[in-house]
Amino acid sequence: MSILVVGSVAFDSISTPFGTVDDVLGGSACYFSTSASFFTDVNLVAVVGDDFPEQHLDFLRSRGVDLEGLKKSAGRTFRWKGRYDYDLNEAHTLETHLNVFEQFEPVLPASYQDAEYVFLANIDPELQLEVLNQVKNPRLVASDTMNFWIEGKRDALIKTLGRVDTLVINEAEVRQLAGEPNLVKAAEIVRSFGPKTLVVKRGEYGVLMFAEHSIFSAPAYPLEEVFDPTGAGDTFAGGFIGYLAATRNLDEGNLRRAIVFGTVMASFTVEQFSLDRMRTLNYEEIENRYRRIQLLTEFSSLDD
Ligand code: AMP
């Protein structure tokens, strides 16, 4: 079952303690759709400028991502510049240039309007809502956001969240959105805004999922080499929603499996800059890492 995603398609300039790159392929929708494409088909809604090279589009097409909803406008593509220090869990945004996104009015191709699985990746919450308004009867609506929008477009964000089933968001942003430092209390507050499932991304400490009937914790995959954490969250979401859409099963056991697939996908993307690791990845590697995370967390019950 295909997924509809709206989000940024970007040029990123990134500096980490291990290197610096300029104007590489990035953006929330790119990371998400590339990751999800390992599980199912993806229809992408976004805008790029006339400076966006065909080779990046060819890469997305090669992953089976449908680009009918990707508009090319006169102007410059979205640009983000960020820096990480030795604590790779925290991105410091140096520059955000919305460029062609400032005037973007998304119009969904007819074939996208029946989408059952929708991911509103990190982008202006007003755009997220405009896209959602054009989807007829979605089965699962998930979204992401970041401090930039929590600070700049809070009211629009809260309105959009009222229509979201599953929010996937960083730990610091849950606290900021809720105005509450305790994570468990903050999760309850954010769930009261709409999303009945809240997935909290905690960088190298893994993921906590607050679902309707249970809380689930998954560790991050222990890696020796973390090169560039950019896109880890979107790649996580791609694996998570990709697996849910592929299996068409939203019970809590399957949500847990999907969380681990998301974790696996994120663990690959941080091994190289930009989307480079995704270019060589295959499904067998994904399954192997899934099994290793299962072993990592296995322990017997007190009654055994
Ligand atoms: P992540 O590391 O998964 O949180 O996402 C990083 C990606 O988000 C980068 O590729 C950026 O291009 C993109 N990004 C950064 N800031 C924004 C923003 N304000 N709106 C949309 N996308 C953004």
mmCIF file of C-alpha atoms and ligand atoms in Angstrom, residues 8 10-12 25-28 31 78-80 84 93 96 98 122-124 144 146 148-149 170 201 229-235, ligand 1:
data_model
loop_
_atom_site.group_PDB
_atom_site.id
_atom_site.type_symbol
_atom_site.label_atom_id
_atom_site.label_comp_id
_atom_site.label_asym_id
_atom_site.label_seq_id
_atom_site.Cartn_x
_atom_site.Cartn_y
_atom_site.Cartn_z
ATOM 1 C CA SER A 8 11.061 19.329 2.377
ATOM 2 C CA ALA A 10 16.491 20.303 0.228
ATOM 3 C CA PHE A 11 20.088 21.180 -0.243
ATOM 4 C CA ASP A 12 21.823 20.666 3.091
ATOM 5 C CA LEU A 25 20.730 16.183 -1.208
ATOM 6 C CA GLY A 26 18.584 16.314 1.936
ATOM 7 C CA GLY A 27 15.202 17.337 3.255
ATOM 8 C CA SER A 28 12.670 15.555 5.407
ATOM 9 C CA TYR A 31 15.031 10.939 3.721
ATOM 10 C CA PHE A 78 14.916 24.985 0.166
ATOM 11 C CA ARG A 79 18.277 25.174 1.953
ATOM 12 C CA TRP A 80 19.263 24.157 5.471
ATOM 13 C CA TYR A 84 26.772 19.086 15.154
ATOM 14 C CA THR A 93 20.497 25.133 12.899
ATOM 15 C CA THR A 96 16.988 27.948 7.109
ATOM 16 C CA LEU A 98 12.464 28.286 2.752
ATOM 17 C CA ASN A 122 8.708 18.212 8.884
ATOM 18 C CA ILE A 123 7.550 21.314 6.986
ATOM 19 C CA ASP A 124 5.260 24.325 7.601
ATOM 20 C CA ASP A 144 6.753 15.152 12.395
ATOM 21 C CA MET A 146 10.633 20.649 14.838
ATOM 22 C CA PHE A 148 11.488 25.974 14.080
ATOM 23 C CA TRP A 149 7.710 25.438 13.640
ATOM 24 C CA ASN A 170 12.323 14.531 19.109
ATOM 25 C CA LYS A 201 12.970 9.993 19.150
ATOM 26 C CA PRO A 229 22.997 12.236 12.162
ATOM 27 C CA THR A 230 21.108 14.444 9.685
ATOM 28 C CA GLY A 231 17.978 12.744 8.487
ATOM 29 C CA ALA A 232 18.027 10.053 11.157
ATOM 30 C CA GLY A 233 14.557 11.067 12.344
ATOM 31 C CA ASP A 234 13.013 11.135 8.872
ATOM 32 C CA THR A 235 14.706 7.881 7.914
HETATM 33 P P1 AMP B 1 16.265 15.181 10.878
HETATM 34 O O1 AMP B 1 17.751 15.166 11.096
HETATM 35 O O2 AMP B 1 15.692 13.843 10.563
HETATM 36 O O3 AMP B 1 15.502 15.890 11.934
HETATM 37 O O4 AMP B 1 15.997 16.049 9.561
HETATM 38 C C1 AMP B 1 16.995 16.739 8.867
HETATM 39 C C2 AMP B 1 16.441 17.277 7.564
HETATM 40 O O5 AMP B 1 15.387 18.225 7.848
HETATM 41 C C3 AMP B 1 17.484 18.021 6.756
HETATM 42 O O6 AMP B 1 17.742 17.283 5.585
HETATM 43 C C4 AMP B 1 16.885 19.390 6.469
HETATM 44 O O7 AMP B 1 16.926 19.736 5.119
HETATM 45 C C5 AMP B 1 15.441 19.283 6.930
HETATM 46 N N1 AMP B 1 15.011 20.488 7.630
HETATM 47 C C6 AMP B 1 15.702 21.238 8.523
HETATM 48 N N2 AMP B 1 14.965 22.285 8.964
HETATM 49 C C7 AMP B 1 13.757 22.180 8.347
HETATM 50 C C8 AMP B 1 12.540 22.956 8.388
HETATM 51 N N3 AMP B 1 12.416 24.057 9.148
HETATM 52 N N4 AMP B 1 11.490 22.538 7.634
HETATM 53 C C9 AMP B 1 11.615 21.432 6.872
HETATM 54 N N5 AMP B 1 12.714 20.674 6.778
HETATM 55 C C10 AMP B 1 13.781 21.034 7.507
#
